[in-house]
Amino acid sequence: MQTQGQVRSANLAAVLACLRDDGPRSRAQLAAGTGLTKATVSSLVGELVDRGLVSEGGLLRPGSVGRPGTLVELAGRGTCGIGVEINVDYLAVLVLDVAGEVRRQARVALDTAALEPAEVLARASAMTAAAHAEHPAVGVTVAFPGGVQGSVVRTAPNLPRWVGTDVAAGFAELALPVRVANDADLSALAEWSAGPHAHVPDLVYLTGEVGVGGGVITGGQLLRGSTGLGGEVGHLALTPGDAACGCGRTGCWETVVGLAALLRAAADPGDPLRDPGRDLEDRLAEVADRARDGDARTLAALADIGTGLGVGAAVLVSLFDPAVVVLGGYFAQLGEFLLDPLTQALGARVADPHRVVLSTLGFTAAVRGGAHVALQPVFTDPTTVPLEASA
Amino acid sequence: MQTQGQVRSANLAAVLACLRDDGPRSRAQLAAGTGLTKATVSSLVGELVDRGLVSEGGLLRPGSVGRPGTLVELAGRGTCGIGVEINVDYLAVLVLDVAGEVRRQARVALDTAALEPAEVLARASAMTAAAHAEHPAVGVTVAFPGGVQGSVVRTAPNLPRWVGTDVAAGFAELALPVRVANDADLSALAEWSAGPHAHVPDLVYLTGEVGVGGGVITGGQLLRGSTGLGGEVGHLALTPGDAACGCGRTGCWETVVGLAALLRAAADPGDPLRDPGRDLEDRLAEVADRARDGDARTLAALADIGTGLGVGAAVLVSLFDPAVVVLGGYFAQLGEFLLDPLTQALGARVADPHRVVLSTLGFTAAVRGGAHVALQPVFTDPTTVPLEASA
DNA sequence: GACAATAGTCCAGCGACCGAACGAATAGCC
DNA sequence: GGCTATTCGTTCGGTCGCTGGACTATTGTC
């Protein structure tokens, strides 16, 4: 009773994957799509219905002669994954069902750096519990802006107090599997699982936040590295000897293209843009306004950032050879002013610069990726979802 | 008869993997190691014997009371993989059996650049045919110093005539599956499959040849990228504006740490070291001799190379977070003079520089990796090996 | 209304694994 | 030498999951 069940799990997963990737379809189409027999598919679909993962929809439109098939589709209700994001100035939660629909979404501003981690965790846990009460979930994934090993924070340049904190422990009362991961890594997975570049197996994601984050997917797998720090791009040593970085070294890429570098170059100390009390998005909107008004200094600052991005992106493109580089965070928000100098710098260093695009997921990328990861076990082994008694 | 057989294949593979990784052992130990039943293991071993992949050895030393087990071990004879290397100044062939033993090895000097690709392929094919006649193989993998897509050369900075050549076609008469891959990638796989760092899942391999090659293994998988150019480190744009590179751009890493850079820095144009007609290994040996004699210029040149290696390695370590960086080719040969400056430069840029080691596989790394890749199908699906009629 | 075409279910059969029982081979002990 | 405990490997009945074909259900076409 060991390996036999694995066949069953694998085939259940194959049916789910077919429904997810190709949309609702009849049992006959599923049989064609998975290579299994109609009889087997019927049995598998029956089990998936019993587990509440799929449901029978309407009839398939006839199209031609013959008995019309009954549509099978991923069940919107019943099984969800929750993504939670803890970041420097906000908390966010997003609930995704197996059909890939967003069922709930929340974001609250919170000056995380000023609070105790325990206090922040309590709030995040409460938000998650509320989501779980409304949409029962099979797991939670927490996105955190730093390096994480297991569920313990190892490095957190912008939230130094969190180093050593066990983030998962803060969600223990939920009695759900809780994973913790780097926010940029999860954002990369979100770009991979949804959006216009879904399932591109080689993808690099760069996000401009307070720091610079990166997530790399190669061969359809997230690059983790031996200690979970793989794909971290913020502290690439590209221009040694330049500005000091929060990490203690000099010349990190972050010091060139981070948000701080942009604001410093775009405005003098007295400028409202450099008021640390103001909301970041407001300030970014103002930068965009000034750029659109043709303010020379702003445009020059943005061009410098774009060039810096291109220089670093050249290294990433050379090493990872991705099909697409996705820019998120503030890079996406100000992308229209960054892409030209970026492409120019990139083109001078690699053969094919035509693969940098802006993320369309906005600031929900990390939570969406987290919810996606939380749902992953369902798709790899559907038998982990219990049979519904109501059947 | 579809998925059922996959279970069989997977379990056959599990038994093989256990024998490969943990050495010869009895059926009972195999059952314990794989989680299968003794009965199932007996059946699986029987089939593997019929396929000529394993054989029964002597009795297991008693050790304690009870009936001694009969040892099962990977069969040295019968199934082999062939690795072939086409390089700038030599051809090499290596035959590996399923037990991981080298059964045949050959290397001939050949000025590849001066010959037509067809002529070189004919010689390589003949060498391979001779090896195949002595040790029947299930496949051939050809290592080539350049970028390869499918079996066609796309880029070959040091063998420009080969661009567009279908390498596999040159081996068609063997009637064996032929794959073609980058030499550094295969060397990385060799380091991963054998040697002191075998099965380290995150490993970066750097080799100093005429150019600089790199191969990256992340999560136990070779990094390929969207067009097969992933992990190519030679043309990393680290110091733009400096020396011109053969690729048409400037400042590529190769111009800093390639063999040409070393020889240029270590000797004046008239020096015998810079005689392109001399054997490379001779010249490298002379460099080592001069360094051991304390020649200031040589030592300074080597120190510069080491520093340059460290600067680039810092980028690789930051991005890939490998457990180990293995230096091959001339980097290994002159490693004793390079490691100190390398570690120093690396330590200034990343947190943990204690993971650079020298390859012990010498110049056989690429062919060994090729033979390993050629054998791979046997370990992923042992049913690809036909049943022996002699049973 | 008969016929063709397609969807889905039923059923016997087969392959693969499991668990238990059995014979085989050895060490230790009297 | 004979007995027992222990471990190894095989045999055999049982179960699970998939297959292929037969069968029913449902629709469009003639």
XYZ file of N, CA and C in Angstrom, chain A residues 22-250:
687
model
N -5.441 24.113 -18.354
C -6.207 24.187 -19.603
C -7.657 24.578 -19.385
N -8.037 24.835 -18.131
C -9.401 25.274 -17.881
C -10.381 24.128 -17.757
N -11.638 24.457 -17.405
C -12.667 23.429 -17.223
C -12.831 22.607 -18.485
N -13.100 21.333 -18.321
C -13.248 20.450 -19.460
C -13.967 19.180 -19.034
N -14.368 18.397 -20.025
C -15.116 17.172 -19.740
C -14.167 16.043 -19.349
N -14.718 14.969 -18.835
C -13.890 13.815 -18.481
C -13.176 13.268 -19.711
N -13.872 13.258 -20.827
C -13.256 12.725 -22.051
C -12.047 13.571 -22.449
N -12.190 14.891 -22.334
C -11.053 15.761 -22.664
C -9.917 15.568 -21.675
N -10.281 15.365 -20.403
C -9.245 15.107 -19.412
C -8.486 13.833 -19.752
N -9.230 12.816 -20.177
C -8.574 11.558 -20.539
C -7.590 11.791 -21.675
N -8.017 12.567 -22.655
C -7.131 12.856 -23.783
C -5.920 13.659 -23.317
N -6.181 14.612 -22.407
C -5.105 15.502 -21.974
C -4.077 14.822 -21.084
N -4.525 13.857 -20.270
C -3.596 13.243 -19.331
C -3.032 11.921 -19.844
N -3.641 11.365 -20.895
C -3.182 10.076 -21.377
C -3.769 8.906 -20.615
N -4.636 9.198 -19.666
C -5.263 8.121 -18.896
C -6.544 7.657 -19.596
N -7.090 6.570 -19.104
C -8.322 6.048 -19.682
C -9.527 6.839 -19.182
N -10.575 6.808 -19.955
C -11.811 7.448 -19.505
C -12.264 6.859 -18.169
N -12.164 5.546 -18.080
C -12.594 4.887 -16.839
C -11.803 5.412 -15.651
N -10.484 5.500 -15.815
C -9.637 5.979 -14.726
C -9.979 7.418 -14.381
N -10.142 8.237 -15.411
C -10.448 9.644 -15.157
C -11.760 9.766 -14.388
N -12.744 8.966 -14.758
C -14.002 9.019 -14.031
C -13.782 8.741 -12.552
N -12.983 7.711 -12.292
C -12.696 7.373 -10.904
C -11.958 8.504 -10.199
N -10.981 9.070 -10.884
C -10.194 10.146 -10.282
C -11.059 11.371 -10.006
N -11.872 11.731 -10.988
C -12.726 12.900 -10.809
C -13.680 12.669 -9.628
N -14.185 11.445 -9.548
C -15.055 11.143 -8.418
C -14.374 11.396 -7.091
N -13.139 10.960 -6.996
C -12.424 11.174 -5.737
C -12.168 12.655 -5.483
N -11.804 13.376 -6.550
C -11.533 14.811 -6.380
C -12.809 15.549 -5.950
N -13.952 15.108 -6.469
C -15.213 15.722 -6.036
C -15.431 15.448 -4.555
N -15.183 14.191 -4.161
C -15.352 13.832 -2.755
C -14.437 14.659 -1.850
N -13.293 15.043 -2.377
C -12.370 15.847 -1.577
C -12.663 17.338 -1.704
N -13.677 17.660 -2.461
C -14.058 19.062 -2.554
C -13.132 19.917 -3.392
N -12.339 19.291 -4.258
C -11.378 20.064 -5.045
C -11.914 20.440 -6.415
N -12.813 19.635 -6.949
C -13.417 19.972 -8.234
C -14.922 19.798 -8.116
N -15.632 20.374 -9.075
C -17.087 20.234 -9.078
C -17.560 20.095 -10.511
N -18.731 19.511 -10.650
C -19.298 19.387 -11.986
C -20.016 20.670 -12.340
N -19.723 21.171 -13.500
C -20.390 22.391 -13.944
C -21.484 22.056 -14.925
N -21.782 22.995 -15.798
C -22.846 22.766 -16.777
C -22.388 21.792 -17.851
N -23.229 21.627 -18.846
C -22.875 20.773 -19.958
C -21.916 21.504 -20.886
N -21.048 20.733 -21.472
C -20.154 21.289 -22.483
C -21.004 21.602 -23.708
N -20.837 22.775 -24.264
C -21.646 23.141 -25.436
C -21.410 22.095 -26.536
N -22.478 21.647 -27.130
C -22.413 20.489 -28.040
C -21.317 20.597 -29.081
N -21.352 21.667 -29.886
C -20.302 21.784 -30.889
C -20.525 20.843 -32.053
N -20.596 19.579 -31.768
C -20.859 18.627 -32.847
C -21.856 17.590 -32.335
N -22.017 16.545 -33.087
C -22.955 15.510 -32.692
C -22.415 14.750 -31.485
N -23.243 13.922 -30.935
C -22.831 13.100 -29.813
C -23.286 13.655 -28.483
N -23.228 12.838 -27.514
C -23.642 13.232 -26.160
C -22.726 14.325 -25.646
N -23.239 15.410 -25.140
C -22.385 16.481 -24.638
C -21.749 16.080 -23.313
N -20.523 16.502 -23.128
C -19.837 16.175 -21.881
C -20.268 17.073 -20.751
N -20.120 16.570 -19.538
C -20.368 17.432 -18.377
C -19.041 18.057 -17.969
N -19.065 19.373 -17.823
C -17.841 20.091 -17.482
C -17.375 19.755 -16.068
N -16.089 19.568 -15.914
C -15.475 19.443 -14.597
C -14.600 20.669 -14.407
N -14.726 21.295 -13.243
C -13.906 22.495 -13.026
C -13.373 22.521 -11.608
N -12.304 23.275 -11.415
C -11.747 23.446 -10.082
C -12.796 24.105 -9.200
N -12.945 23.583 -7.993
C -13.958 24.104 -7.082
C -13.476 25.408 -6.470
N -14.220 26.468 -6.718
C -13.845 27.753 -6.153
C -13.889 27.731 -4.637
N -14.888 27.111 -4.088
C -15.018 27.092 -2.629
C -14.249 25.922 -2.037
N -13.993 26.002 -0.783
C -13.556 24.806 -0.073
C -12.093 24.758 0.295
N -11.223 24.982 -0.650
C -9.812 24.826 -0.330
C -9.047 26.074 -0.748
N -8.385 26.680 0.205
C -7.674 27.922 -0.073
C -6.259 27.876 0.491
N -5.455 28.804 0.001
C -4.127 29.025 0.557
C -4.018 30.484 0.960
N -3.278 30.747 2.023
C -3.174 32.114 2.516
C -1.731 32.593 2.397
N -1.563 33.768 1.823
C -0.273 34.425 1.801
C -0.304 35.626 2.721
N 0.727 35.776 3.519
C 0.822 36.904 4.453
C 2.132 37.613 4.175
N 2.116 38.922 4.190
C 3.365 39.655 4.005
C 3.611 40.586 5.179
N 4.782 40.448 5.729
C 5.229 41.381 6.756
C 6.290 42.243 6.110
N 6.040 43.537 6.016
C 7.052 44.385 5.402
C 7.312 45.603 6.274
N 8.181 46.460 5.787
C 8.659 47.540 6.644
C 7.531 48.465 7.069
N 6.593 48.737 6.175
C 5.560 49.703 6.541
C 4.136 49.207 6.300
N 3.963 47.905 6.165
C 2.594 47.403 6.035
C 2.535 45.907 6.296
N 1.312 45.451 6.531
C 1.008 44.017 6.563
C -0.001 43.751 5.452
N 0.053 42.586 4.858
C -0.909 42.254 3.815
C -1.257 40.774 3.906
N -2.476 40.483 3.507
C -2.958 39.102 3.477
C -3.713 38.898 2.165
N -3.560 37.732 1.582
C -4.307 37.411 0.371
C -4.687 35.934 0.405
N -5.934 35.659 0.056
C -6.434 34.286 0.039
C -6.724 33.880 -1.397
N -6.171 32.746 -1.772
C -6.323 32.226 -3.127
C -7.009 30.865 -3.037
N -7.988 30.614 -3.914
C -8.568 29.274 -3.928
C -7.876 28.423 -4.989
N -8.252 27.145 -5.029
C -7.559 26.256 -5.965
C -7.768 26.672 -7.410
N -8.852 27.398 -7.674
C -9.094 27.845 -9.041
C -8.199 29.025 -9.413
N -7.440 29.539 -8.453
C -6.562 30.661 -8.732
C -7.229 32.019 -8.552
N -8.432 32.010 -7.994
C -9.140 33.275 -7.781
C -8.764 33.868 -6.426
N -8.659 35.181 -6.404
C -8.421 35.885 -5.137
C -9.747 35.979 -4.396
N -9.797 35.417 -3.221
C -11.070 35.392 -2.491
C -11.120 36.449 -1.395
N -9.964 36.938 -1.022
C -9.953 37.957 0.017
C -8.589 38.626 -0.040
N -8.574 39.864 0.269
C -7.337 40.618 0.156
C -7.390 41.758 1.155
N -6.337 41.953 1.870
C -6.327 43.052 2.844
C -4.916 43.581 2.979
N -4.828 44.856 3.277
C -3.518 45.479 3.449
C -3.685 46.614 4.442
N -2.866 46.607 5.470
C -2.942 47.694 6.450
C -1.551 48.296 6.626
N -1.509 49.629 6.706
C -0.244 50.302 6.959
C 0.175 50.053 8.398
N 1.455 49.787 8.588
C 1.944 49.529 9.939
C 3.436 49.833 9.952
N 3.848 50.647 10.895
C 5.268 50.990 10.976
C 5.995 49.859 11.705
N 6.220 48.798 10.965
C 6.754 47.575 11.556
C 8.050 47.818 12.318
N 8.893 48.663 11.740
C 10.207 48.859 12.337
C 10.104 49.454 13.732
N 9.021 50.156 14.012
C 8.889 50.821 15.315
C 8.286 49.907 16.370
N 7.808 48.760 15.984
C 7.124 47.871 16.933
C 7.980 46.652 17.259
N 7.624 46.007 18.342
C 8.245 44.733 18.673
C 7.779 43.678 17.668
N 8.670 42.779 17.268
C 8.234 41.690 16.374
C 7.017 40.949 16.919
N 6.975 40.721 18.228
C 5.854 39.964 18.788
C 4.531 40.677 18.533
N 4.566 41.988 18.664
C 3.352 42.774 18.435
C 2.916 42.680 16.966
N 3.884 42.803 16.078
C 3.576 42.712 14.656
C 3.032 41.324 14.318
N 3.673 40.309 14.873
C 3.220 38.947 14.607
C 1.796 38.738 15.106
N 1.478 39.311 16.250
C 0.127 39.156 16.786
C -0.890 39.756 15.825
N -0.566 40.925 15.300
C -1.507 41.548 14.352
C -1.627 40.730 13.072
N -0.483 40.303 12.562
C -0.515 39.514 11.330
C -1.285 38.219 11.553
N -1.061 37.612 12.698
C -1.756 36.360 12.997
C -3.259 36.586 13.074
N -3.652 37.707 13.664
C -5.086 38.009 13.771
C -5.701 38.209 12.390
N -5.000 38.942 11.537
C -5.496 39.120 10.168
C -5.646 37.778 9.465
N -4.661 36.917 9.688
C -4.697 35.611 9.038
C -5.827 34.761 9.580
N -6.023 34.823 10.882
C -7.095 34.039 11.488
C -8.448 34.464 10.925
N -8.630 35.762 10.740
C -9.896 36.244 10.182
C -10.103 35.697 8.773
N -9.020 35.708 8.005
C -9.123 35.176 6.640
C -9.422 33.684 6.670
N -8.771 32.986 7.574
C -8.940 31.536 7.661
C -10.363 31.190 8.105
N -10.923 32.023 8.967
C -12.290 31.765 9.431
C -13.270 31.850 8.261
N -13.032 32.794 7.378
C -13.948 32.973 6.257
C -13.657 31.973 5.137
N -12.386 31.708 4.914
C -11.991 30.795 3.834
C -11.016 29.769 4.392
N -11.515 28.648 4.826
C -10.630 27.640 5.433
C -9.479 27.302 4.494
N -8.282 27.330 5.031
C -7.091 27.173 4.199
C -6.308 25.943 4.615
N -5.498 25.466 3.690
C -4.666 24.303 3.969
C -3.263 24.700 4.428
N -2.940 25.978 4.328
C -1.608 26.386 4.731
C -1.428 27.879 4.615
N -0.354 28.349 5.232
C -0.035 29.771 5.238
C 1.431 29.924 4.862
N 1.717 30.889 4.027
C 3.110 31.221 3.751
C 3.325 32.697 4.040
N 4.353 32.970 4.809
C 4.635 34.343 5.228
C 5.800 34.886 4.420
N 5.591 36.008 3.792
C 6.657 36.676 3.051
C 7.338 37.673 3.966
N 8.662 37.634 3.963
C 9.414 38.499 4.862
C 10.567 39.141 4.092
N 10.834 40.400 4.322
C 11.898 41.085 3.565
C 13.272 40.805 4.144
N 13.730 39.581 3.991
C 15.058 39.255 4.496
C 15.379 37.808 4.225
N 16.509 37.384 4.738
C 16.907 35.999 4.563
C 16.317 35.124 5.651
N 15.780 34.005 5.263
C 15.082 33.135 6.210
C 15.628 31.726 6.060
N 15.887 31.081 7.185
C 16.270 29.666 7.162
C 15.272 28.920 8.019
N 14.647 27.922 7.448
C 13.542 27.294 8.173
C 12.465 28.351 8.334
N 12.132 28.658 9.545
C 11.178 29.754 9.738
C 11.788 30.874 10.567
N 13.115 30.855 10.678
C 13.799 31.840 11.518
C 14.493 32.871 10.635
N 14.323 34.123 10.979
C 14.956 35.211 10.230
C 16.460 35.197 10.476
N 17.237 35.197 9.406
C 18.698 35.198 9.531
C 19.281 36.581 9.241
N 18.766 37.216 8.213
C 19.235 38.558 7.893
C 18.023 39.413 7.552
N 18.059 40.656 7.970
C 16.935 41.549 7.706
C 17.446 42.981 7.756
N 18.097 43.409 6.689
C 18.750 44.723 6.700
C 17.812 45.857 7.087
N 16.537 45.739 6.704
C 15.635 46.845 6.991
C 14.752 46.608 8.215
N 14.863 45.431 8.802
C 14.133 45.151 10.043
C 15.086 44.403 10.982
N 16.160 45.081 11.374
C 17.225 44.370 12.093
C 16.755 43.692 13.375
N 15.712 44.225 13.983
C 15.254 43.628 15.231
C 14.740 42.209 15.051
N 14.411 41.851 13.822
C 13.776 40.554 13.595
C 14.761 39.403 13.496
N 16.025 39.699 13.388
C 16.991 38.607 13.239
C 16.874 37.656 14.436
N 16.717 36.394 14.126
C 16.574 35.392 15.178
C 15.133 35.079 15.524
N 14.209 35.880 15.034
C 12.795 35.640 15.335
C 12.278 34.423 14.560
N 11.537 33.573 15.261
C 10.859 32.468 14.581
C 9.484 32.957 14.146
N 9.369 33.263 12.871
C 8.142 33.875 12.372
C 6.970 32.902 12.428
N 7.231 31.647 12.081
C 6.136 30.676 12.051
C 5.514 30.524 13.435
N 6.342 30.615 14.462
C 5.824 30.441 15.822
C 4.731 31.463 16.127
N 4.819 32.633 15.500
C 3.813 33.654 15.738
C 2.441 33.300 15.186
N 2.392 32.264 14.355
C 1.114 31.862 13.762
C 0.663 30.498 14.292
N 1.250 30.095 15.397
C 1.008 28.732 15.891
C -0.456 28.488 16.202
N -1.146 29.516 16.693
C -2.531 29.290 17.118
C -3.455 28.895 15.962
N -2.997 29.125 14.735
C -3.846 28.765 13.592
C -3.899 27.258 13.383
N -2.915 26.545 13.928
C -2.857 25.102 13.727
C -2.844 24.753 12.239
N -2.110 25.531 11.483
C -1.954 25.273 10.047
C -0.465 25.177 9.745
N -0.109 24.472 8.682
C 1.298 24.512 8.261
C 1.681 25.942 7.872
N 2.733 26.435 8.456
C 3.181 27.799 8.164
C 4.604 27.740 7.637
N 4.797 28.324 6.477
C 6.133 28.444 5.934
C 6.526 29.902 5.873
N 7.799 30.167 5.895
C 8.282 31.545 5.829
C 9.305 31.619 4.708
N 9.242 32.670 3.924
C 10.170 32.788 2.803
C 10.442 34.246 2.499
N 11.459 34.436 1.726
C 11.840 35.778 1.296
C 10.765 36.371 0.390
N 10.481 37.648 0.576
C 9.387 38.267 -0.182
C 9.652 38.295 -1.688
N 10.887 38.559 -2.050
C 11.179 38.612 -3.489
C 11.080 37.230 -4.122
N 11.503 36.215 -3.391
C 11.370 34.852 -3.909
C 9.902 34.528 -4.158
N 9.059 34.887 -3.213
C 7.638 34.601 -3.374
C 7.048 35.424 -4.513
N 7.521 36.646 -4.660
C 7.035 37.462 -5.776
C 7.417 36.825 -7.107
N 8.622 36.295 -7.151
C 9.038 35.617 -8.376
C 8.113 34.442 -8.662
N 7.770 33.697 -7.631
C 6.859 32.574 -7.823
C 5.488 33.055 -8.268
N 5.083 34.225 -7.771
C 3.794 34.764 -8.191
C 3.819 35.097 -9.676
N 4.898 35.693 -10.117
C 5.012 36.006 -11.543
C 5.020 34.722 -12.359
N 5.551 33.690 -11.758
C 5.636 32.435 -12.471
C 4.286 31.723 -12.522
N 3.481 31.954 -11.493
C 2.219 31.208 -11.412
C 1.053 31.972 -12.018
N 1.184 33.261 -12.149
C 0.082 34.055 -12.695
C 0.662 35.162 -13.560
N -0.209 35.923 -14.153
C 0.267 37.051 -14.937
C 0.702 36.643 -16.326
N 1.133 37.626 -17.094
C 1.392 37.385 -18.513
C 2.575 36.457 -18.777
N 3.435 36.258 -17.785
C 4.600 35.411 -18.041
C 4.534 34.126 -17.224
N 3.313 33.679 -16.969
C 3.137 32.474 -16.166
C 3.810 31.279 -16.831
N 4.477 30.505 -15.995
C 5.072 29.239 -16.426
C 6.209 29.418 -17.413
N 6.789 30.613 -17.449
C 8.065 30.769 -18.138
C 9.114 30.146 -17.221
N 9.785 29.082 -17.659
C 10.597 28.315 -16.711
C 11.875 29.016 -16.263
N 12.279 30.058 -16.958
C 13.493 30.762 -16.554
C 13.177 32.247 -16.457
N 13.086 32.702 -15.237
C 12.548 34.032 -14.982
C 13.320 34.687 -13.844
N 13.687 35.935 -14.030
C 14.344 36.685 -12.960
C 13.421 37.821 -12.553
N 13.220 37.956 -11.262
C 12.354 39.006 -10.747
C 13.186 39.962 -9.910
N 13.043 41.238 -10.192
C 13.758 42.251 -9.425
C 12.748 43.217 -8.853
N 12.879 43.497 -7.583
C 11.912 44.407 -6.990
C 12.609 45.532 -6.248
N 12.164 46.740 -6.513
C 12.692 47.897 -5.805
C 11.786 48.227 -4.630
N 12.282 47.953 -3.468
C 11.553 48.356 -2.253
C 12.490 49.296 -1.522
N 12.448 49.270 -0.190
C 13.449 50.045 0.539
C 14.832 49.553 0.126
N 14.974 48.222 0.063
C 16.189 47.651 -0.509
C 15.899 47.192 -1.928
N 16.733 46.305 -2.399
C 16.486 45.701 -3.709
C 16.418 44.191 -3.504
N 15.336 43.628 -3.947
C 15.170 42.187 -3.768
C 15.195 41.474 -5.095
N 15.518 40.215 -5.053
C 15.543 39.437 -6.279
C 15.080 38.021 -6.029
N 14.428 37.468 -7.020
C 14.031 36.063 -6.965
C 14.302 35.462 -8.327
N 14.852 34.269 -8.348
C 15.259 33.658 -9.606
C 14.590 32.295 -9.744
N 13.983 32.077 -10.864
C 13.416 30.765 -11.166
C 14.163 30.194 -12.362
N 14.773 29.039 -12.164
C 15.505 28.390 -13.260
C 14.971 26.986 -13.426
N 14.677 26.651 -14.642
C 14.139 25.330 -14.910
C 12.845 25.068 -14.168
N 12.073 26.127 -13.934
C 10.804 25.972 -13.232
C 10.937 25.835 -11.733
N 12.160 25.954 -11.230
C 12.390 25.818 -9.796
C 12.957 27.114 -9.233
N 12.496 27.457 -8.048
C 13.068 28.611 -7.373
C 14.495 28.303 -6.957
N 15.393 29.221 -7.256
C 16.785 29.048 -6.851
C 16.918 29.404 -5.374
N 17.400 28.447 -4.581
C 17.486 28.682 -3.143
C 18.917 28.818 -2.663
N 19.791 28.017 -3.209
C 21.165 28.042 -2.733
C 21.332 27.205 -1.485
N 22.584 27.065 -1.061
C 22.863 26.113 0.015
C 22.351 26.603 1.364
N 22.235 27.907 1.539
C 21.746 28.408 2.829
C 20.499 29.263 2.644
N 19.837 29.121 1.507
C 18.608 29.874 1.290
C 18.832 31.312 0.855
N 20.071 31.661 0.598
C 20.350 33.050 0.217
C 20.551 33.198 -1.292
N 20.308 32.150 -2.051
C 20.462 32.236 -3.496
C 19.526 33.282 -4.080
N 19.966 33.910 -5.145
C 19.119 34.889 -5.806
C 19.041 36.232 -5.118
N 19.793 36.396 -4.045
C 19.798 37.701 -3.377
C 20.677 38.663 -4.165
N 20.068 39.679 -4.705
C 20.828 40.549 -5.606
C 21.209 41.891 -4.984
N 20.570 42.227 -3.889
C 20.762 43.562 -3.328
C 22.202 43.871 -2.988
N 22.942 42.837 -2.586
C 24.295 43.107 -2.110
C 25.352 42.561 -3.051
N 24.983 42.487 -4.301
C 25.972 42.205 -5.332
C 27.046 43.280 -5.303
N 28.289 42.848 -5.345
C 29.395 43.810 -5.311
C 29.744 44.215 -6.734
N 29.073 45.226 -7.224
C 29.290 45.622 -8.615
C 30.231 46.808 -8.750
N 30.181 47.717 -7.789
C 31.001 48.923 -7.896
C 31.732 49.162 -6.585
N 32.671 48.265 -6.270
C 33.323 48.359 -4.966
C 33.985 49.720 -4.774
N 33.967 50.176 -3.550
C 34.607 51.443 -3.235
C 33.647 52.602 -3.228
N 32.427 52.367 -3.680
C 31.476 53.475 -3.674
C 30.735 53.559 -2.344
N 29.520 53.940 -2.427
C 28.748 54.251 -1.224
C 28.689 53.077 -0.251
N 28.651 53.426 1.036
C 28.538 52.423 2.084
C 27.119 51.878 2.110
N 27.028 50.587 2.383
C 25.727 49.929 2.398
C 25.383 49.520 3.828
N 24.124 49.361 4.072
C 23.685 48.947 5.397
C 24.265 47.625 5.841
N 24.717 46.832 4.877
C 25.240 45.516 5.222
C 26.668 45.600 5.747
N 27.269 46.771 5.715
C 28.610 46.923 6.243
C 29.685 46.966 5.186
N 29.348 46.588 3.973
C 30.325 46.662 2.896
C 30.029 47.872 2.017
N 30.786 48.004 0.964
C 30.569 49.156 0.086
C 30.290 48.688 -1.333
